[in-house]
PDB file of C-alpha atoms in Angstrom:
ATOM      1  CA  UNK A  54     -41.598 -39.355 -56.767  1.00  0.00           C
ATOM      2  CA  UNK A  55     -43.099 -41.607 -53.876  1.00  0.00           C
ATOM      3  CA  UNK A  56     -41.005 -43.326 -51.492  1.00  0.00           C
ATOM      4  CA  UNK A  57     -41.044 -47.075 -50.119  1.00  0.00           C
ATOM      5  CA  UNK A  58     -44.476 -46.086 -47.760  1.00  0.00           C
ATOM      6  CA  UNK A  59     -46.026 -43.650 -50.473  1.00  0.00           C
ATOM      7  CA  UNK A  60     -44.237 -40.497 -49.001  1.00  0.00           C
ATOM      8  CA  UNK A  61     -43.568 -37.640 -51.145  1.00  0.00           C
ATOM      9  CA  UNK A  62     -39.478 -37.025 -52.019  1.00  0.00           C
ATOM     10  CA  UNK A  63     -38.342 -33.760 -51.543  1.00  0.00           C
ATOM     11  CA  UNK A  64     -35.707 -34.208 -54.062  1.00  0.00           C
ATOM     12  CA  UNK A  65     -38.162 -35.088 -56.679  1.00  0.00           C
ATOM     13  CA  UNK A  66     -38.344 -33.340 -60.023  1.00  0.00           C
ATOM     14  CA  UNK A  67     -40.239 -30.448 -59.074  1.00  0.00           C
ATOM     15  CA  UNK A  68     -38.100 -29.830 -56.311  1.00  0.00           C
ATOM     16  CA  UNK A  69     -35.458 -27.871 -58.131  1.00  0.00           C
ATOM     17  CA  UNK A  70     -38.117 -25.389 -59.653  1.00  0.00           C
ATOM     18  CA  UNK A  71     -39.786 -24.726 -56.303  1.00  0.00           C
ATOM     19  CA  UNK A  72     -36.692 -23.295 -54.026  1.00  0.00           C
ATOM     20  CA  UNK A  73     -35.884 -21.158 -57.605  1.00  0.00           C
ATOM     21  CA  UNK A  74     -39.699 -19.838 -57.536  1.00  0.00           C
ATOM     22  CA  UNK A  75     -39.804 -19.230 -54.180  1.00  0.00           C
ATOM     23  CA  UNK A  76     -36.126 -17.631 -53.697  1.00  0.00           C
ATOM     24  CA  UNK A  77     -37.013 -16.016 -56.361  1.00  0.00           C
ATOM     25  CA  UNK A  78     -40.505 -14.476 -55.206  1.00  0.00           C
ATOM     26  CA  UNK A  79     -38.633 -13.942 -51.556  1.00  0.00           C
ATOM     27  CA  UNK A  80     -35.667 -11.874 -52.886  1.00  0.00           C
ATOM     28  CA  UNK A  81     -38.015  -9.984 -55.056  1.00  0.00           C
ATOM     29  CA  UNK A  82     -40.374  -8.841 -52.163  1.00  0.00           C
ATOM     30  CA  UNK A  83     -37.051  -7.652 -50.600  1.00  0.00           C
ATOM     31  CA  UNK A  84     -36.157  -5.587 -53.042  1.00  0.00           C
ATOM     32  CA  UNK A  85     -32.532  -7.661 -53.835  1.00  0.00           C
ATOM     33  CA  UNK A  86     -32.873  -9.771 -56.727  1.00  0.00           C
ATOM     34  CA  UNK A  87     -29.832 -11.996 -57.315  1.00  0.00           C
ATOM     35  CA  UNK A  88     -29.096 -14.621 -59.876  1.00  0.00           C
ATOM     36  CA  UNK A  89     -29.389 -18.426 -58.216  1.00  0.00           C
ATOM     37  CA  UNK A  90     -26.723 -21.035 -58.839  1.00  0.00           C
ATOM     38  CA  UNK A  91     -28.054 -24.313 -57.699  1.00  0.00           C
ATOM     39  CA  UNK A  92     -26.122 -27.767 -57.339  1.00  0.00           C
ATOM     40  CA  UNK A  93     -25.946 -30.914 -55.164  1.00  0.00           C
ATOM     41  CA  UNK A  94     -24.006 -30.869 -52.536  1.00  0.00           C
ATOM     42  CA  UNK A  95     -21.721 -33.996 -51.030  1.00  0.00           C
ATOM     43  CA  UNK A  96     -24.149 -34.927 -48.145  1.00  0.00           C
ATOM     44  CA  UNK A  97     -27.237 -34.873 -50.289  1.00  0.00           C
ATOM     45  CA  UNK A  98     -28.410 -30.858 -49.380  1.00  0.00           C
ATOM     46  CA  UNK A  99     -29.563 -28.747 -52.182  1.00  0.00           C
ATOM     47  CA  UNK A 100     -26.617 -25.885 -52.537  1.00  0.00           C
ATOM     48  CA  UNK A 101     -27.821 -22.577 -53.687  1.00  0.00           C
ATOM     49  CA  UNK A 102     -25.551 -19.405 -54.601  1.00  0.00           C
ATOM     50  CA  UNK A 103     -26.700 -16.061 -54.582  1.00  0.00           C
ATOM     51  CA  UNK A 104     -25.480 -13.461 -56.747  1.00  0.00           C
ATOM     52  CA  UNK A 105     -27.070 -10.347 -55.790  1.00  0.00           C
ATOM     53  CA  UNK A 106     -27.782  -8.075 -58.701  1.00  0.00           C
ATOM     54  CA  UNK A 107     -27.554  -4.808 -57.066  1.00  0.00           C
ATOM     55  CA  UNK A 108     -25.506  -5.435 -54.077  1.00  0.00           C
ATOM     56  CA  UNK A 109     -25.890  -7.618 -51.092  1.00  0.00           C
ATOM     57  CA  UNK A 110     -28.543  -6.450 -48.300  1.00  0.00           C
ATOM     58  CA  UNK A 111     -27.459  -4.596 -45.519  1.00  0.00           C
ATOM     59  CA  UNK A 112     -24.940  -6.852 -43.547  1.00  0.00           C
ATOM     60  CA  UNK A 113     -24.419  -9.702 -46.109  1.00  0.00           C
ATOM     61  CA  UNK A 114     -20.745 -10.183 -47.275  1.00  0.00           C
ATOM     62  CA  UNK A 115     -19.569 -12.861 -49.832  1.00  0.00           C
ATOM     63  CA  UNK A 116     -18.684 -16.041 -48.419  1.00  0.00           C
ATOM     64  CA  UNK A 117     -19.466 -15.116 -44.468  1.00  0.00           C
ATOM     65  CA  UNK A 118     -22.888 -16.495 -42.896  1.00  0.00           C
ATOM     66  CA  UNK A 119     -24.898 -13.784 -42.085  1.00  0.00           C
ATOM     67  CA  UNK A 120     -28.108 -13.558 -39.725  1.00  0.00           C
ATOM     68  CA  UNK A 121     -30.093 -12.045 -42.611  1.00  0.00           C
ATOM     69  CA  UNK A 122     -29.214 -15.587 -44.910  1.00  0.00           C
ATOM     70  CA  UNK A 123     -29.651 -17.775 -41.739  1.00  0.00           C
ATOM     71  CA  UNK A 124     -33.480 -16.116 -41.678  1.00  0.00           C
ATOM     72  CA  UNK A 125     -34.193 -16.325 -45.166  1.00  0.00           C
ATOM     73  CA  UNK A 126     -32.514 -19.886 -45.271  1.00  0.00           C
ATOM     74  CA  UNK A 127     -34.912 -21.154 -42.231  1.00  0.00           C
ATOM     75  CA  UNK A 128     -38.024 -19.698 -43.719  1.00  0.00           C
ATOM     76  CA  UNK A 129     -37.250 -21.115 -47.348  1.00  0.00           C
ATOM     77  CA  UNK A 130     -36.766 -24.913 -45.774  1.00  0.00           C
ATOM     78  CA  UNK A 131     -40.174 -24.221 -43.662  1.00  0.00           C
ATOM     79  CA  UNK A 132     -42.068 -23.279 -46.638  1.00  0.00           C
ATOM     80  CA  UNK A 133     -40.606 -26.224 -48.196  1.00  0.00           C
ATOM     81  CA  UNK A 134     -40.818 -29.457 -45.917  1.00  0.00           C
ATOM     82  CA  UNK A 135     -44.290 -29.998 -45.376  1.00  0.00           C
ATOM     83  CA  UNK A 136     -45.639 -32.680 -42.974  1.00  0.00           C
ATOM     84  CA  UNK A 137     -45.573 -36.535 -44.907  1.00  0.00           C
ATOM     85  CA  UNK A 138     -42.640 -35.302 -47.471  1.00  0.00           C
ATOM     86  CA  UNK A 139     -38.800 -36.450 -46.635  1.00  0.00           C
ATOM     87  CA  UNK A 140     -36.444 -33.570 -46.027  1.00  0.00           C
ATOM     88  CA  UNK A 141     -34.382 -32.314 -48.414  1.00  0.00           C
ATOM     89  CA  UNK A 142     -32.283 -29.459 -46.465  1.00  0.00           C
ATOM     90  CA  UNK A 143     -31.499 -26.381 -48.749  1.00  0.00           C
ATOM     91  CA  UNK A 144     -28.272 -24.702 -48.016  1.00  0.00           C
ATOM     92  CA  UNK A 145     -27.631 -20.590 -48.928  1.00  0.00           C
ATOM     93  CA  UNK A 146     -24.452 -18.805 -49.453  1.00  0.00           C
ATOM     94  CA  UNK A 147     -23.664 -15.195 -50.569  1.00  0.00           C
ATOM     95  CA  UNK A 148     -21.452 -14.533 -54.040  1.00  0.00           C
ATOM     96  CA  UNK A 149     -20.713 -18.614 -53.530  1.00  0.00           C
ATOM     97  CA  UNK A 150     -21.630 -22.334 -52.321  1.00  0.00           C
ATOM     98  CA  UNK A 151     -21.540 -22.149 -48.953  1.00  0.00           C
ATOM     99  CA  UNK A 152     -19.390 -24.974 -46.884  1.00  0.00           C
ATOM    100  CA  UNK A 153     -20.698 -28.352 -46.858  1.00  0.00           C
ATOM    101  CA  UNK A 154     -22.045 -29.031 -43.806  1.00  0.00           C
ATOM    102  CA  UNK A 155     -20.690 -32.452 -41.302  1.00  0.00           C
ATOM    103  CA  UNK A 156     -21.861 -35.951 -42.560  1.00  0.00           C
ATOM    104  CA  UNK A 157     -24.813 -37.297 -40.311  1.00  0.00           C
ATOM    105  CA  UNK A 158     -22.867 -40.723 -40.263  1.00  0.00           C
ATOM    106  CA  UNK A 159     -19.887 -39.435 -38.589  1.00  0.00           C
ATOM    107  CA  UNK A 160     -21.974 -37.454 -35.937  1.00  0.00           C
ATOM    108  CA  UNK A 161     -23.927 -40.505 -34.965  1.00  0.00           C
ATOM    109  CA  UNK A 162     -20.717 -42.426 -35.033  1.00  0.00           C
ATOM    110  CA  UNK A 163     -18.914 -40.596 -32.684  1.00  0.00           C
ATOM    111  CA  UNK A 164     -21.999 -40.041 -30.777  1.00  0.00           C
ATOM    112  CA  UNK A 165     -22.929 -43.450 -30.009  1.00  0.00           C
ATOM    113  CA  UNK A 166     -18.764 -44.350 -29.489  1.00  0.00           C
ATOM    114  CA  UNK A 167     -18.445 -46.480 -26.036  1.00  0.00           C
ATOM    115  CA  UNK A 168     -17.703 -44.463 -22.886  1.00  0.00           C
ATOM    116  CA  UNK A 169     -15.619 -45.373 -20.401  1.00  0.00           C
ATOM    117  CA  UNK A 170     -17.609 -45.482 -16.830  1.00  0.00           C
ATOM    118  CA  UNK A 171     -15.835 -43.754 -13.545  1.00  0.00           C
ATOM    119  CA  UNK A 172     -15.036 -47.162 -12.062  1.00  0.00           C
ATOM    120  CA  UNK A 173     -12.875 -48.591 -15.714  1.00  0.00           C
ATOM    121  CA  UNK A 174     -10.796 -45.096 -15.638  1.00  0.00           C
ATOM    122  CA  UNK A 175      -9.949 -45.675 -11.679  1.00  0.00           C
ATOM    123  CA  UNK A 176      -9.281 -49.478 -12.003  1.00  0.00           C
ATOM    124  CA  UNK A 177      -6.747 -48.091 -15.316  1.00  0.00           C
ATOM    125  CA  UNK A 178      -5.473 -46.083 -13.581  1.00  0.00           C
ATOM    126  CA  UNK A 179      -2.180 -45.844 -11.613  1.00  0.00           C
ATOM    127  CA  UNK A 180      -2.246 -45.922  -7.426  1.00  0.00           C
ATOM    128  CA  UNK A 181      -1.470 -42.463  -6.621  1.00  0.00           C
ATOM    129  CA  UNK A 182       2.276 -42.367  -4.320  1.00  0.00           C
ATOM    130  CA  UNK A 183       1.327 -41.669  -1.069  1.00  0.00           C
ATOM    131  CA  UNK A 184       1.070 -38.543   0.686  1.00  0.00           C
ATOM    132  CA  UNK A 185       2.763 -36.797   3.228  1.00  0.00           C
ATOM    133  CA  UNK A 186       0.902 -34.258   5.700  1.00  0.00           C
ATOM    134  CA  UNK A 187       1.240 -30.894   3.998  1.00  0.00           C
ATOM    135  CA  UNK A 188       3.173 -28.332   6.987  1.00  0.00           C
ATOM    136  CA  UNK A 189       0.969 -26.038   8.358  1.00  0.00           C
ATOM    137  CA  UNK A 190       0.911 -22.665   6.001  1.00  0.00           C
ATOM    138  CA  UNK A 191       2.583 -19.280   7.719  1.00  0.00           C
ATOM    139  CA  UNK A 192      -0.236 -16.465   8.220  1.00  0.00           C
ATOM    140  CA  UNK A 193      -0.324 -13.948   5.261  1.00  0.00           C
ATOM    141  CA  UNK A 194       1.760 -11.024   6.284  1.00  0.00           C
ATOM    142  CA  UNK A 195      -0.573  -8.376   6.870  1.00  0.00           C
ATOM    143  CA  UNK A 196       0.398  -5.099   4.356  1.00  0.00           C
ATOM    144  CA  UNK A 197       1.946  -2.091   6.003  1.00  0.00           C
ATOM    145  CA  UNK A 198      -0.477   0.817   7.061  1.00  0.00           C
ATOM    146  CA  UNK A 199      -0.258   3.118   4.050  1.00  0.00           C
ATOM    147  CA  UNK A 200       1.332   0.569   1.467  1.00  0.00           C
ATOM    148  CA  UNK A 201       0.093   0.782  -1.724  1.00  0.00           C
ATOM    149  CA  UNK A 202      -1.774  -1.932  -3.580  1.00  0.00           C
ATOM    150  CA  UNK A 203      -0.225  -5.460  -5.352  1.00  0.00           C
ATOM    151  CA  UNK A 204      -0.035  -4.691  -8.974  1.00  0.00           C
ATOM    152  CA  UNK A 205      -2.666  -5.981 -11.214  1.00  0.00           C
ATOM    153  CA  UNK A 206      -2.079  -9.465 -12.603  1.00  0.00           C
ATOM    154  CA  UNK A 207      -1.977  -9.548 -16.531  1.00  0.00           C
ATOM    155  CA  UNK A 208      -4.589 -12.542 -16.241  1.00  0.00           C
ATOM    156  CA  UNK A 209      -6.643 -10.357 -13.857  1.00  0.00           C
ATOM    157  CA  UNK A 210      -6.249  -7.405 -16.619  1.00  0.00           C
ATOM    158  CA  UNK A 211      -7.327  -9.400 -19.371  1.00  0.00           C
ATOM    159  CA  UNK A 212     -10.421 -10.618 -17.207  1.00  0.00           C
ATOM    160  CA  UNK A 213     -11.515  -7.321 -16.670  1.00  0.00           C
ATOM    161  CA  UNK A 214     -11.051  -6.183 -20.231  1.00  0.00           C
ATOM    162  CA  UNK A 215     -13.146  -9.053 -21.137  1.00  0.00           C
ATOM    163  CA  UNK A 216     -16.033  -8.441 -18.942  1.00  0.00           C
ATOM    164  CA  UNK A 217     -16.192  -4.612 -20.059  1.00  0.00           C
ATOM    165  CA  UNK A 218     -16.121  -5.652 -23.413  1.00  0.00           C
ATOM    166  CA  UNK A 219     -19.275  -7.948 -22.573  1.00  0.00           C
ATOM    167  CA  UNK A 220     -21.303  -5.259 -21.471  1.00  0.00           C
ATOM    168  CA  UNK A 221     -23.202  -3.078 -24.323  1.00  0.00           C
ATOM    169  CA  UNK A 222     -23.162   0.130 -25.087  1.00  0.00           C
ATOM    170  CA  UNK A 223     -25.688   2.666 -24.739  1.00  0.00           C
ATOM    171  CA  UNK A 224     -25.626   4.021 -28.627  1.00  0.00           C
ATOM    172  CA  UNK A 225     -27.175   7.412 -27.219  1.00  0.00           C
ATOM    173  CA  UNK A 226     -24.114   7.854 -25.654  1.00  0.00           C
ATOM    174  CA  UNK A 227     -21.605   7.461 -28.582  1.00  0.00           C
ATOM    175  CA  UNK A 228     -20.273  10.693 -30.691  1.00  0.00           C
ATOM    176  CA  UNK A 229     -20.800  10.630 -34.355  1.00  0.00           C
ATOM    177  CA  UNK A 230     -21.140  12.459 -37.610  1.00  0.00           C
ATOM    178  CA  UNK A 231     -24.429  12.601 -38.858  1.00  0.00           C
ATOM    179  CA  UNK A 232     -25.883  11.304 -41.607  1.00  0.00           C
ATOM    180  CA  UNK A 233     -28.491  13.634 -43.810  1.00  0.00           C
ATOM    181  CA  UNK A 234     -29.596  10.518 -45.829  1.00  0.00           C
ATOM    182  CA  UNK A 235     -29.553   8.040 -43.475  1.00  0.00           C
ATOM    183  CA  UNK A 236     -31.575  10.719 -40.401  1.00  0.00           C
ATOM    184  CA  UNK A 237     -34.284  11.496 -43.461  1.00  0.00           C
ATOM    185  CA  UNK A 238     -34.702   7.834 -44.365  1.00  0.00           C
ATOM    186  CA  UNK A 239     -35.269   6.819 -40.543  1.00  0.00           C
ATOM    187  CA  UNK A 240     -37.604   9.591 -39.497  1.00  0.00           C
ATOM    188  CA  UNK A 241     -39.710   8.018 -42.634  1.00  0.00           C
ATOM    189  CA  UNK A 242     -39.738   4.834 -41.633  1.00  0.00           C
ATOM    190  CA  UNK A 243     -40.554   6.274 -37.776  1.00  0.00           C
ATOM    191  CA  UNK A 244     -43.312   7.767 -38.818  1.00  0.00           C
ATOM    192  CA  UNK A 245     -44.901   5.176 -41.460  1.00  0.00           C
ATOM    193  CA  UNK A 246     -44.591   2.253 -38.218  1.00  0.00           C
ATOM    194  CA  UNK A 247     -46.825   5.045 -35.967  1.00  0.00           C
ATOM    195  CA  UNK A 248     -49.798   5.706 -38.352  1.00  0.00           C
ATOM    196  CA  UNK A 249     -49.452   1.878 -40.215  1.00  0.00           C
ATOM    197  CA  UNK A 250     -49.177   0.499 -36.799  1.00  0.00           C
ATOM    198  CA  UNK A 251     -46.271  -1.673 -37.725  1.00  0.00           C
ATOM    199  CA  UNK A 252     -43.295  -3.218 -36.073  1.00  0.00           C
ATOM    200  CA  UNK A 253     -39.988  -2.609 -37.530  1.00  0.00           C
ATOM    201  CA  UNK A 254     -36.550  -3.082 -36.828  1.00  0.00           C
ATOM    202  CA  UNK A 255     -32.929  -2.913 -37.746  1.00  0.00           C
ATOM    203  CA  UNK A 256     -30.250  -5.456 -37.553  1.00  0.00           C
ATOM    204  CA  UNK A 257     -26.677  -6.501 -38.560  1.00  0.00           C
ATOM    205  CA  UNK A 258     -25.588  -2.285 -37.980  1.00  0.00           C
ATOM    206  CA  UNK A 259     -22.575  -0.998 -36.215  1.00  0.00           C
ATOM    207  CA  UNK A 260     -22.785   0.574 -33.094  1.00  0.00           C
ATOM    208  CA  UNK A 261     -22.417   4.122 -34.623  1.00  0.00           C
ATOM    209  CA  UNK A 262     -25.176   3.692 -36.723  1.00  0.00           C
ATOM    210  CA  UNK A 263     -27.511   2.708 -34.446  1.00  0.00           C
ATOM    211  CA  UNK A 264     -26.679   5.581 -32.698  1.00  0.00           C
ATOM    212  CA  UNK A 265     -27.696   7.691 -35.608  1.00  0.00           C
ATOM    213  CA  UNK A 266     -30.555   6.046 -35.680  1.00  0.00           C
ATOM    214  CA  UNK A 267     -31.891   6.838 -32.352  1.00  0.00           C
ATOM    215  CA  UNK A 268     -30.687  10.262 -32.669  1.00  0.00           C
ATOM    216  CA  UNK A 269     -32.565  10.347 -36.215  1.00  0.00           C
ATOM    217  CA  UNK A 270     -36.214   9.869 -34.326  1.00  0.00           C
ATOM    218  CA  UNK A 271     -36.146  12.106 -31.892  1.00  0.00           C
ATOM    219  CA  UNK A 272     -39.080  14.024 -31.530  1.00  0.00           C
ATOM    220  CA  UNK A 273     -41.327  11.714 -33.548  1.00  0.00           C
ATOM    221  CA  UNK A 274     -44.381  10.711 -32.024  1.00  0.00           C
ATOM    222  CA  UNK A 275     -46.511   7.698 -31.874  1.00  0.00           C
ATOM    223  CA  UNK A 276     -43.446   5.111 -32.137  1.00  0.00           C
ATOM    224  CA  UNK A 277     -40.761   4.184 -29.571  1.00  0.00           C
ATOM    225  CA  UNK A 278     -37.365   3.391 -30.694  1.00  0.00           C
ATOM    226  CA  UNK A 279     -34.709   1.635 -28.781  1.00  0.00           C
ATOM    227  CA  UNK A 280     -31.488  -0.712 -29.192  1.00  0.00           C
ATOM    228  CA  UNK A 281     -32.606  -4.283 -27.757  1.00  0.00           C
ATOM    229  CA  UNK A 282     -30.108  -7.484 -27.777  1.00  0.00           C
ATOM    230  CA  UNK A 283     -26.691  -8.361 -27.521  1.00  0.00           C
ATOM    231  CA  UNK A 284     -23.743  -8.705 -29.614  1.00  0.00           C
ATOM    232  CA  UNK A 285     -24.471  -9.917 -32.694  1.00  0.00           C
ATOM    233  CA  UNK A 286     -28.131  -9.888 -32.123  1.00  0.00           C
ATOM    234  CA  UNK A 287     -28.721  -6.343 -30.770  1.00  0.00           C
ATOM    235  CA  UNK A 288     -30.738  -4.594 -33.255  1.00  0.00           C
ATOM    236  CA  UNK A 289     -32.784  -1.571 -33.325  1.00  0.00           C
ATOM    237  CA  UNK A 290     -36.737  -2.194 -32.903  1.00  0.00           C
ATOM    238  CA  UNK A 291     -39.583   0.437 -34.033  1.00  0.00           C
ATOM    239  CA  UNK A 292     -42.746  -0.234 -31.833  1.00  0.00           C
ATOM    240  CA  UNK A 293     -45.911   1.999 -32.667  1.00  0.00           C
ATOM    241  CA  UNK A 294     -47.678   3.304 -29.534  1.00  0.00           C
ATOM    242  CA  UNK A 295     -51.029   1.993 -31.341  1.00  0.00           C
ATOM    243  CA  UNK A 296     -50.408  -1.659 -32.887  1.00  0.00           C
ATOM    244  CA  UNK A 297     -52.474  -2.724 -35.661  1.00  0.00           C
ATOM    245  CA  UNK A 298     -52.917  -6.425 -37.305  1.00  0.00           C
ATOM    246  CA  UNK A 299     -51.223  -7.208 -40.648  1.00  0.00           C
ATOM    247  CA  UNK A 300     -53.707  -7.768 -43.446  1.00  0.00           C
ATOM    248  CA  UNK A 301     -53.705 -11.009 -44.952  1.00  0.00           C
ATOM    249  CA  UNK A 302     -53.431 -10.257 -48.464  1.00  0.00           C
ATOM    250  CA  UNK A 303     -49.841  -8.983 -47.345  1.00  0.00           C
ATOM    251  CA  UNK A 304     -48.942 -12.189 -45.492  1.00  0.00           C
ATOM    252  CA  UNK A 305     -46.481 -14.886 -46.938  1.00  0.00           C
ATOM    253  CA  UNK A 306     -48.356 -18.203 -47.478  1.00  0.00           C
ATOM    254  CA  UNK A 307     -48.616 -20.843 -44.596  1.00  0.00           C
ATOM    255  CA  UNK A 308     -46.462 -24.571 -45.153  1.00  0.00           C
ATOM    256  CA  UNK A 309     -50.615 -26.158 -45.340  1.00  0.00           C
ATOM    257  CA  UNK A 310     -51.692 -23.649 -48.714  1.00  0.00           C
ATOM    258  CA  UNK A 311     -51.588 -25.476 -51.718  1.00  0.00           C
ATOM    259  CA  UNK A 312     -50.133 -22.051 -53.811  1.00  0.00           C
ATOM    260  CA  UNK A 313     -46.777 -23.234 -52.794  1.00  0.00           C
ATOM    261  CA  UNK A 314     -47.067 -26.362 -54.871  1.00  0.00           C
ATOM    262  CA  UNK A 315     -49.047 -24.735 -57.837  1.00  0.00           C
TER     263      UNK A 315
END
């Protein structure tokens, strides 16, 4: 399909086959196939539901976003809107659709609304009574020699709880059981990022398991491992003392090959 100017559509024919093909090459590489549900959303998105065959990946719950489907649903919509070709945005969801996202219309509607400058709200607004001089405030009473402390205020508490909460934690720190399977798998991995030369890292994990983790390499050379991030985003990142370039044959394709289209 060509548009009014002789632009490609993205919602042409082919377009349907394409995000199965690639989803489906993509989900294979990662070693979770799943079974695709695709349908039209409301504001004119592709929808596309994934139902993992073997279980989700690691972090990936039915019907939550996850950062794992937020990556893969990025690099399928890169791979798929080339330059000269109207978007079509593809949408992902895990075990289900995922929710519609908010009309353009009504965005640009309330964004271009009319807003009221500083001199219409003061000319709307009621004259203020007048004032009367405030009386002069008695000195603070200074505290006793030896008196203890005001209590804490519960707003003050909750502050403080907050900010602690804010910082991370170091995971080398935290007590845990720990995991045969999990220390064998990650010393593997260790050592396959310091003789490939590859970066690696793990995300969406509690804080007890990256703690395992880092316990898991110790005394594995070549590699340094460490917890990097915050919140949500703190992950745990292999990087080999002696980096070494990816081959291209192992490479996804660019957005300008012509594969993606065969």
């Amino acid at each position: 399909m060509s548009g009014p100017q002789g632009t490609q559509v993205a919602g042409g024919a082919d377009f349907r086959p394409r995000v199965e093909r690639l989803l489906t090459d993509i989900l294979g590489l990662m070693g979770f196939p799943a079974r695709l549900d695709l349908q039209d959303a409301a504001d004119g998105s592709l929808s596309v539901a994934l139902h993992f065959e073997s279980g989700p990946p690691q972090g990936v719950e039915a019907g939550k976003r996850s950062q794992v489907l937020d990556s893969l649903q990025f690099l399928l919509n890169k791979m798929l809107h080339r330059p000269g070709v109207e978007r079509r945005w593809v949408m992902l969801g895990a075990g289900g659709h995922p929710e519609p996202r908010p009309r353009r219309e009504a965005a640009q509607a309330q964004a271009s609304a009319p807003v009221a400058t500083v001199a219409q709200v003061a000319a709307a607004a009621p004259a203020p009574p007048a004032r009367t001089a405030p009386a002069p405030a008695a000195p603070p009473a200074r505290a006793a020699r030896g008196a203890q402390p005001a209590a804490q205020t519960p707003k003050a508490a909750a502050a403080q709880q907050v900010a602690a909460k804010g910082a991370e934690t170091d995971e080398r720190s935290v007590q845990c059981e720990e995991d045969a399977v999990l220390r064998e798998a990650v010393r593997k991995l260790a050592e396959k990022s310091a003789s490939l030369g590859r970066f690696y890292a793990f995300a969406a994990m509690k804080t007890e398991d990256r703690a395992r983790v880092l316990r898991a390499v110790e005394g594995v050379g070549g590699v340094k491992v460490a917890a990097e991030g915050e919140g949500r985003n703190r992950r745990v990142v292999f990087t080999p003392a002696k980096p070494a370039p990816m081959p291209k044959r192992s490479m996804l394709p660019d957005d300008d090959e012509d594969d993606i289209d065969a």
